[in-house]
Structures are given as structure tokens and as C-alpha cells.
PDB file of C-alpha atoms in Angstrom:
ATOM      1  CA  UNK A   1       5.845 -70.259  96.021  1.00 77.00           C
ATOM      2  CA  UNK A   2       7.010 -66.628  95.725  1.00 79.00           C
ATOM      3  CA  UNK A   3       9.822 -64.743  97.649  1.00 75.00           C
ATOM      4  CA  UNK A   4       8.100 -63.479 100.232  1.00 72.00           C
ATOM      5  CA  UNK A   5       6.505 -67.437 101.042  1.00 80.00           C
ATOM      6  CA  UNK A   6       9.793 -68.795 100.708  1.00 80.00           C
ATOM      7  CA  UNK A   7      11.456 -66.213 103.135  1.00 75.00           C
ATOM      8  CA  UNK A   8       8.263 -66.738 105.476  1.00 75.00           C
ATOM      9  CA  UNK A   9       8.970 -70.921 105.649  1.00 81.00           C
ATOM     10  CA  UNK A  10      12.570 -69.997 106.290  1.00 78.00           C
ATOM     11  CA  UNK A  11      11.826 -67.692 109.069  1.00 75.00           C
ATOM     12  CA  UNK A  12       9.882 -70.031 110.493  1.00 76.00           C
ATOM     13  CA  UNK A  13      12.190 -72.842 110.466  1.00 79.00           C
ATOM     14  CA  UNK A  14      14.971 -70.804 112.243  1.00 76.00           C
ATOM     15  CA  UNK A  15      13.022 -69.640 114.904  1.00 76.00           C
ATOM     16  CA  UNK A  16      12.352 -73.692 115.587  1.00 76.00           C
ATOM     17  CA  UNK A  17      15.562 -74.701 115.244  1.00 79.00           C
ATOM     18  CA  UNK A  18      18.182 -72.101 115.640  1.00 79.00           C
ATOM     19  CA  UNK A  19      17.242 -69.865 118.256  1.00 84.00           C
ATOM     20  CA  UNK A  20      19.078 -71.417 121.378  1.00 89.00           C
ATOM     21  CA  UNK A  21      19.343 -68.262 123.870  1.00 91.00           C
ATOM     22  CA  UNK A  22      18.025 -65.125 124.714  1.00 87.00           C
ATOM     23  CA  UNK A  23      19.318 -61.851 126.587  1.00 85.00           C
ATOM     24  CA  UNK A  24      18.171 -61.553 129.932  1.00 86.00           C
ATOM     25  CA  UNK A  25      19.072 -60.999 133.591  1.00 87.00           C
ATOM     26  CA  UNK A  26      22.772 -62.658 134.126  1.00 86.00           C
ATOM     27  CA  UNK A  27      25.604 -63.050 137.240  1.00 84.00           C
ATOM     28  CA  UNK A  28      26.779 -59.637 135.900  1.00 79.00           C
ATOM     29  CA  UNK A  29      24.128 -58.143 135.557  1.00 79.00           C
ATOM     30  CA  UNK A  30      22.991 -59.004 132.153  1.00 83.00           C
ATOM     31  CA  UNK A  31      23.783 -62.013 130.874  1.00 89.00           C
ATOM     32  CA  UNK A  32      23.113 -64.686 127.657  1.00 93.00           C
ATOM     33  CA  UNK A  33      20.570 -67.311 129.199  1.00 94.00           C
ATOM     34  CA  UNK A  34      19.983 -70.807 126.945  1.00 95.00           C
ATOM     35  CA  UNK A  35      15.924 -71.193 126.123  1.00 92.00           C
ATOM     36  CA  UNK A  36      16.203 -74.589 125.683  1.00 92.00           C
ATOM     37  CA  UNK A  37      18.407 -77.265 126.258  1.00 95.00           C
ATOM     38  CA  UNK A  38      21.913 -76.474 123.803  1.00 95.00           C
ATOM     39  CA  UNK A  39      23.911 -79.608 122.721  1.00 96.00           C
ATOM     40  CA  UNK A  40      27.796 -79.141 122.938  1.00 96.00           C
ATOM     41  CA  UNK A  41      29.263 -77.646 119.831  1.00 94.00           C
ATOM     42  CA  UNK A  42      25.841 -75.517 118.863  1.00 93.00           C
ATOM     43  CA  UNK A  43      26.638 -72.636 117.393  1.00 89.00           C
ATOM     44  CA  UNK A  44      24.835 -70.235 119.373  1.00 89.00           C
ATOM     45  CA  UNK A  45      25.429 -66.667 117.755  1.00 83.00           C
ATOM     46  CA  UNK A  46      27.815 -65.337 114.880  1.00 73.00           C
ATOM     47  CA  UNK A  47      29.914 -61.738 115.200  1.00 64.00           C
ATOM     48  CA  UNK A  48      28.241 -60.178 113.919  1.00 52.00           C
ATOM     49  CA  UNK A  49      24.980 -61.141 115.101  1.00 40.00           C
ATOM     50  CA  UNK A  50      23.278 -61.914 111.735  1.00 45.00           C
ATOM     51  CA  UNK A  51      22.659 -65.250 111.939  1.00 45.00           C
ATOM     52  CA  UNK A  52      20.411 -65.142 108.253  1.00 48.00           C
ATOM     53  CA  UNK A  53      21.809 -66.079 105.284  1.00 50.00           C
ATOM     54  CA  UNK A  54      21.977 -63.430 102.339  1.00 51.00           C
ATOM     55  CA  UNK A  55      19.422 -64.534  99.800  1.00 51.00           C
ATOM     56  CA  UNK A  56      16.871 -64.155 102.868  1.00 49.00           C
ATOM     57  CA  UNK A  57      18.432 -60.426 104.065  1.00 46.00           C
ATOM     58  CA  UNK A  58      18.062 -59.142 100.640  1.00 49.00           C
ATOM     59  CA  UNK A  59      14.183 -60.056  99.559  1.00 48.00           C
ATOM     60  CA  UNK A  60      12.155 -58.097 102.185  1.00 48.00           C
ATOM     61  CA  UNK A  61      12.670 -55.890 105.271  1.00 57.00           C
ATOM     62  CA  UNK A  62      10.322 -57.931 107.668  1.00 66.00           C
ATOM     63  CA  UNK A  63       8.212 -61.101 107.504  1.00 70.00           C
ATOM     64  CA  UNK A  64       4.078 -61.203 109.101  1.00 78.00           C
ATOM     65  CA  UNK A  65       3.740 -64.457 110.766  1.00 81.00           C
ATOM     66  CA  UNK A  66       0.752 -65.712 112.212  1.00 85.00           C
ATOM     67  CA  UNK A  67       0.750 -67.318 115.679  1.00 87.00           C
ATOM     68  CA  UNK A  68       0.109 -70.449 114.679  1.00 88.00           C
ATOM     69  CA  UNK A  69       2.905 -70.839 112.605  1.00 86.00           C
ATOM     70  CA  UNK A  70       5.471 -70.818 115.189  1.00 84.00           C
ATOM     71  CA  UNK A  71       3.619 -73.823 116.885  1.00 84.00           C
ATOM     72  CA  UNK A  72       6.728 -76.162 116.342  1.00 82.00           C
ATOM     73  CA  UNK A  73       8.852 -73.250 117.999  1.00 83.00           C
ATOM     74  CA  UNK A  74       9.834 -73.747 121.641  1.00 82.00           C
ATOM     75  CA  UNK A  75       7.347 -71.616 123.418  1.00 86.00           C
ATOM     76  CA  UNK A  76      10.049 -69.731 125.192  1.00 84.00           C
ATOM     77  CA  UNK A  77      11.778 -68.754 122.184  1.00 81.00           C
ATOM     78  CA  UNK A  78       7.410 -67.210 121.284  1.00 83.00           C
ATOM     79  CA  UNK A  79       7.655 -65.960 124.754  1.00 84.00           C
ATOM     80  CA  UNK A  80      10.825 -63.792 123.830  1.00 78.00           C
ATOM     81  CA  UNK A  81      10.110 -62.825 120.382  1.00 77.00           C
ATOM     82  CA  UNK A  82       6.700 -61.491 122.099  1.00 79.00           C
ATOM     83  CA  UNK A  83       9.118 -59.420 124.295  1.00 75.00           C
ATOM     84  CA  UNK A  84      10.821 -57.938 120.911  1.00 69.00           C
ATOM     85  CA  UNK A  85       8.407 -57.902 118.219  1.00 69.00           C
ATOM     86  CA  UNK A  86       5.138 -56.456 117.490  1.00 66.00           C
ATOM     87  CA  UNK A  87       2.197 -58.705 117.514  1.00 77.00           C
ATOM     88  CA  UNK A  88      -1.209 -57.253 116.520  1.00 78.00           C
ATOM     89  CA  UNK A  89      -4.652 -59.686 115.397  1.00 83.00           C
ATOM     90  CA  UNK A  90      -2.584 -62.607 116.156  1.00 84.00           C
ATOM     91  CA  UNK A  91       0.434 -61.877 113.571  1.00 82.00           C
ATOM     92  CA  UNK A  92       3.835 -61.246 114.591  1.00 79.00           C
ATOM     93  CA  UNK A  93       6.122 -59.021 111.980  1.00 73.00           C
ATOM     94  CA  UNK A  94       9.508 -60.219 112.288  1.00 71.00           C
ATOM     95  CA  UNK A  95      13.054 -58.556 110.997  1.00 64.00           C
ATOM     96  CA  UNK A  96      14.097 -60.925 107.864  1.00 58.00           C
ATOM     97  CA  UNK A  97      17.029 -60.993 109.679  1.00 58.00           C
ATOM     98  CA  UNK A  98      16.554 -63.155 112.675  1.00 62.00           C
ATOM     99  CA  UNK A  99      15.400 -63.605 116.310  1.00 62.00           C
ATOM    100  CA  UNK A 100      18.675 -61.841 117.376  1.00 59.00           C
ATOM    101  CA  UNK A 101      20.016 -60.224 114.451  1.00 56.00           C
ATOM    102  CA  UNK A 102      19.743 -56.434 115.884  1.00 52.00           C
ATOM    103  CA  UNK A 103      21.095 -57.445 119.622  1.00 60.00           C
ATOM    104  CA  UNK A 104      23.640 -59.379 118.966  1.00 71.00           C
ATOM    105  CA  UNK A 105      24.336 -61.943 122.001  1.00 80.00           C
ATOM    106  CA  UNK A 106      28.455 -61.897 122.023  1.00 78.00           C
ATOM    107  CA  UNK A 107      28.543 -58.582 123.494  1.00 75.00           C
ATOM    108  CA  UNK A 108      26.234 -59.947 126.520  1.00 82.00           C
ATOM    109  CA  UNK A 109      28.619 -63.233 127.113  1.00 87.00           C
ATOM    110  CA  UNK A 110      29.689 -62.995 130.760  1.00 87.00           C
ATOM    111  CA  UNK A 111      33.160 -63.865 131.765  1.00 83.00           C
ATOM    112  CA  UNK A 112      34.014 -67.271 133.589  1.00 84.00           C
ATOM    113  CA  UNK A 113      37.107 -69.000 134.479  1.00 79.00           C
ATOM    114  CA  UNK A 114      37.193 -72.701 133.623  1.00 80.00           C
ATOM    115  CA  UNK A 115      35.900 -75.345 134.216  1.00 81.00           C
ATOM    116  CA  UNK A 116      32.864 -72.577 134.727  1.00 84.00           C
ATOM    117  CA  UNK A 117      32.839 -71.423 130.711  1.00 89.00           C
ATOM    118  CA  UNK A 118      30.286 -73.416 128.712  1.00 94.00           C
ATOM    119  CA  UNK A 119      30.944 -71.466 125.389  1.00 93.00           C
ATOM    120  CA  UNK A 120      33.865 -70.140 123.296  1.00 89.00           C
ATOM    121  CA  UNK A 121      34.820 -67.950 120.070  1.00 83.00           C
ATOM    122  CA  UNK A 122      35.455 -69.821 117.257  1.00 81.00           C
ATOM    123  CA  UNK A 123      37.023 -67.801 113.716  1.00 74.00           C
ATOM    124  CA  UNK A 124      34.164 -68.308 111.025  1.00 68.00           C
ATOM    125  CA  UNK A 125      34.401 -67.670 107.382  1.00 63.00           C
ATOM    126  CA  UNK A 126      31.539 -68.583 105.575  1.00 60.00           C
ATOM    127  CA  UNK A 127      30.799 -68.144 101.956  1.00 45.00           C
ATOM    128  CA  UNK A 128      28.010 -66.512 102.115  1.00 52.00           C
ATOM    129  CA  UNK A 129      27.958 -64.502 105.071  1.00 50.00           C
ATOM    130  CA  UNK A 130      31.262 -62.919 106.390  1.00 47.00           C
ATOM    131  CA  UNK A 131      31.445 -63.283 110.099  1.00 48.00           C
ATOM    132  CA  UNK A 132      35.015 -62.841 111.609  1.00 64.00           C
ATOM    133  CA  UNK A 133      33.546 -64.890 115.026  1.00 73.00           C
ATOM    134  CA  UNK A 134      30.927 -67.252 116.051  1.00 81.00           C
ATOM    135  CA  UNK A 135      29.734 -68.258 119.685  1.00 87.00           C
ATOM    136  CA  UNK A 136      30.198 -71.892 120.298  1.00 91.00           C
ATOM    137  CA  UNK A 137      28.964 -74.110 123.018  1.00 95.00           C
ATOM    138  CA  UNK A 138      31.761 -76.221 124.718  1.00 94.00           C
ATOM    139  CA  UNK A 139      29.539 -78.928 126.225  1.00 96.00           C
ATOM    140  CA  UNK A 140      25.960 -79.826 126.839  1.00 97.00           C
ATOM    141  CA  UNK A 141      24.082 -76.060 128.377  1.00 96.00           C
ATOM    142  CA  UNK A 142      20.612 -76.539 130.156  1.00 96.00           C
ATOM    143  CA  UNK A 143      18.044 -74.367 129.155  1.00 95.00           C
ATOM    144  CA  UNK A 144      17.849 -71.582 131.777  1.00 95.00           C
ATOM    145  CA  UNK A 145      21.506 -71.772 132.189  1.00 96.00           C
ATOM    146  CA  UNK A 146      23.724 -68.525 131.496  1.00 95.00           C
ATOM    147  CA  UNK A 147      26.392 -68.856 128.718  1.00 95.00           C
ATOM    148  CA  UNK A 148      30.038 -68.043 130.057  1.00 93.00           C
ATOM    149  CA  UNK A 149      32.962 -67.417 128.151  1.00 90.00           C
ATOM    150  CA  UNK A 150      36.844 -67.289 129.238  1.00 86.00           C
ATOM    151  CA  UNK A 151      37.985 -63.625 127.855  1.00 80.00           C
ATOM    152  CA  UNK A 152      41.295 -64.791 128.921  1.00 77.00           C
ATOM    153  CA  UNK A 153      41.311 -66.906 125.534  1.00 77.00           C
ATOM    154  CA  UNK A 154      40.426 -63.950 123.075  1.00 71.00           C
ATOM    155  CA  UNK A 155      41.498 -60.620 124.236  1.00 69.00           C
ATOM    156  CA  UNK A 156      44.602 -59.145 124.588  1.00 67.00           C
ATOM    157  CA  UNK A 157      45.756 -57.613 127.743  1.00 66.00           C
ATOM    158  CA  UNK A 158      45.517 -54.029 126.063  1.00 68.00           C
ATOM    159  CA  UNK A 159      42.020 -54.751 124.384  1.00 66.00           C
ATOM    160  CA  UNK A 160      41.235 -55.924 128.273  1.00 64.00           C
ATOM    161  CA  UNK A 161      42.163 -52.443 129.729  1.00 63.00           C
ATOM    162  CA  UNK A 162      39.468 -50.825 127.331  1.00 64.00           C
ATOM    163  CA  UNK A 163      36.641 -52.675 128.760  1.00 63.00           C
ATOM    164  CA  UNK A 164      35.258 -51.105 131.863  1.00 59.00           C
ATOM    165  CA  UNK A 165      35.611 -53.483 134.747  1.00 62.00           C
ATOM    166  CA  UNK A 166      38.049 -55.795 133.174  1.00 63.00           C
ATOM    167  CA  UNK A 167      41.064 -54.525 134.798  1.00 62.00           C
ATOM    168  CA  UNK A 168      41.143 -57.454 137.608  1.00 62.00           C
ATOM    169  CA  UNK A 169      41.552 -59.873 134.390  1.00 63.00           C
ATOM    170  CA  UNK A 170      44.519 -57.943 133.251  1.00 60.00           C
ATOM    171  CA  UNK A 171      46.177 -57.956 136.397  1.00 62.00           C
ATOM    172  CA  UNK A 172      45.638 -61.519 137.199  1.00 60.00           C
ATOM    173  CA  UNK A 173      46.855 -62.248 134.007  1.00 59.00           C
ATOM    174  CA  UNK A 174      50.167 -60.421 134.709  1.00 60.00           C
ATOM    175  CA  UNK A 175      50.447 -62.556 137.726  1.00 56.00           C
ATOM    176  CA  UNK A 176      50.240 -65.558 136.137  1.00 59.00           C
ATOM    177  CA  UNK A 177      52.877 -64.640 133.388  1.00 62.00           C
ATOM    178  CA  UNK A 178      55.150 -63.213 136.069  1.00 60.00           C
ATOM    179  CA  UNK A 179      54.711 -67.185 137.885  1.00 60.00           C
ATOM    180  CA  UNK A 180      55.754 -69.214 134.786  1.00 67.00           C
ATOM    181  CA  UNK A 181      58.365 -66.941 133.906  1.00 68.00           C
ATOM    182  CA  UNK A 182      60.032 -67.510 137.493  1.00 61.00           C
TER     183      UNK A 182
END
């Protein structure tokens, strides 16, 4: 089996089994929405959003894959790739890099008090990617479902203020500090 084989069977077997959400219409307007059922403690996404390990990245550029290879895929996660990629005499070329390597799904994570949050960021180091984050389910999520985070947990109140909209969070947040002070 050459690289380019090799690479192919690996693409293929992370577009069965790791691709657990997609972007797509959210609460806030867009939003991270689960394509199949997620179990609790899937990791969902890494920060950055290349979920591909190296020796895969470094081989080739893009992958063809015919249609009938991605049978054992769920068909939504074929329905969304569809969306993204180009398909032309029933082959699909693919980024080496992953279903959601170029958009990222942290950014898209919509905010949610608890009990409400069904995801968090966890610190990741692996050894062969370097990742400072990954996106973390916190129980079970039903496909169709939109991923929630609590921001509360990983920003500060300064990085808060830079985020358009966000200044409700930072305000609360100064209430509640004010409380338990008192």
C-alpha cells in the first residue's frame, strides 16, 4: 500500500468515526450542531481545528474519494462534506486535513450557563500535534442538538470585553464577585 492509499484508508476512517458536529444555524445565530448522537467525554474539535495527525498532513495536499467509500460514514456527516467539498463523477477530493480542519468549530461554540452547557475546553498537549485546547463533551449530546459552552470558565473578564456582544457576561460576572465578597 503506498502513501497516498494509506492516507486515503485513514481519511476514510475519520470521517466514520470522528466527525461528531457540523457548523450550522445555532440560538445565536450560528451555532456547532452534533450530526450524530456524541457520547459524554468525545472530543469533539481541537484549537486549533486540525484534528489530523502529522504523518497524514505532510504526504499530500488532498485525498479523491469515491462515494462509495464513505458508505460506513453517517450520511449526515456525506450530507455536509457535500456542502464543503467538491464532488465531480462520483469522487469527492477532500483536504488531508480533515472534515473541519479549515473552519475550525471552537470559534462557533455558543455560550450557555449551566446546567445548559453540554461541552467544555479541556488543555491538550499531544505529542504529535500541538494543540493548546480541545472541545470536550460534558455528557451524552443528541444528534441535532447545538453544543454550548460556559465562557465564564475560560475567559477572563478583559479577554470578555474584546468579544463583541460579550459585555452582559462581564458585567454579570462583576455582580457575582461583588455578592460573595459582601
Amino acid at each position: 500500500m503506498n502513501d497516498h492509499q494509506r492516507i486515503r484508508k485513514a481519511m476514510i476512517q475519520h470521517l466514520s468515526q470522528d466527525v461528531w458536529c457540523r457548523i450550522g444555524p445555532g440560538s445565536f445565530g450560528v451555532g456547532v450542531i452534533a450530526v450524530r448522537d456524541i457520547p459524554e467525554g468525545q472530543v469533539v474539535d481541537k484549537v486549533p481545528g486540525n484534528t489530523m495527525p502529522r504523518h497524514m498532513r505532510e504526504t499530500a495536499p488532498s485525498i479523491k474519494v469515491r462515494m462509495d467509500q464513505l458508505k460506513r460514514a453517517d450520511p449526515d456527516v456525506v450530507s455536509y462534506l457535500k456542502e464543503l467539498n467538491v464532488v465531480s463523477n462520483g469522487i469527492m477530493s477532500l483536504s488531508c486535513h480533515g472534515a473541519n480542519c479549515f473552519i475550525g468549530l471552537a470559534p462557533f461554540i455558543n455560550h450557555s450557563d449551566p446546567p445548559a452547557d453540554n461541552c467544555c475546553f479541556v488543555d491538550d498537549v499531544d505529542d504529535d500535534i500541538a494543540f493548546s485546547k480541545k472541545v470536550q463533551t460534558t455528557r451524552f449530546v443528541k444528534k441535532g442538538e447545538e453544543l454550548f459552552a460556559n465562557y465564564l470558565e475560560y475567559l477572563t473578564p478583559a479577554e470578555m470585553k474584546e468579544l463583541p456582544g460579550m459585555e452582559y457576561l462581564v458585567d454579570r460576572e462583576a455582580l457575582r464577585a461583588d455578592r460573595e465578597k459582601k
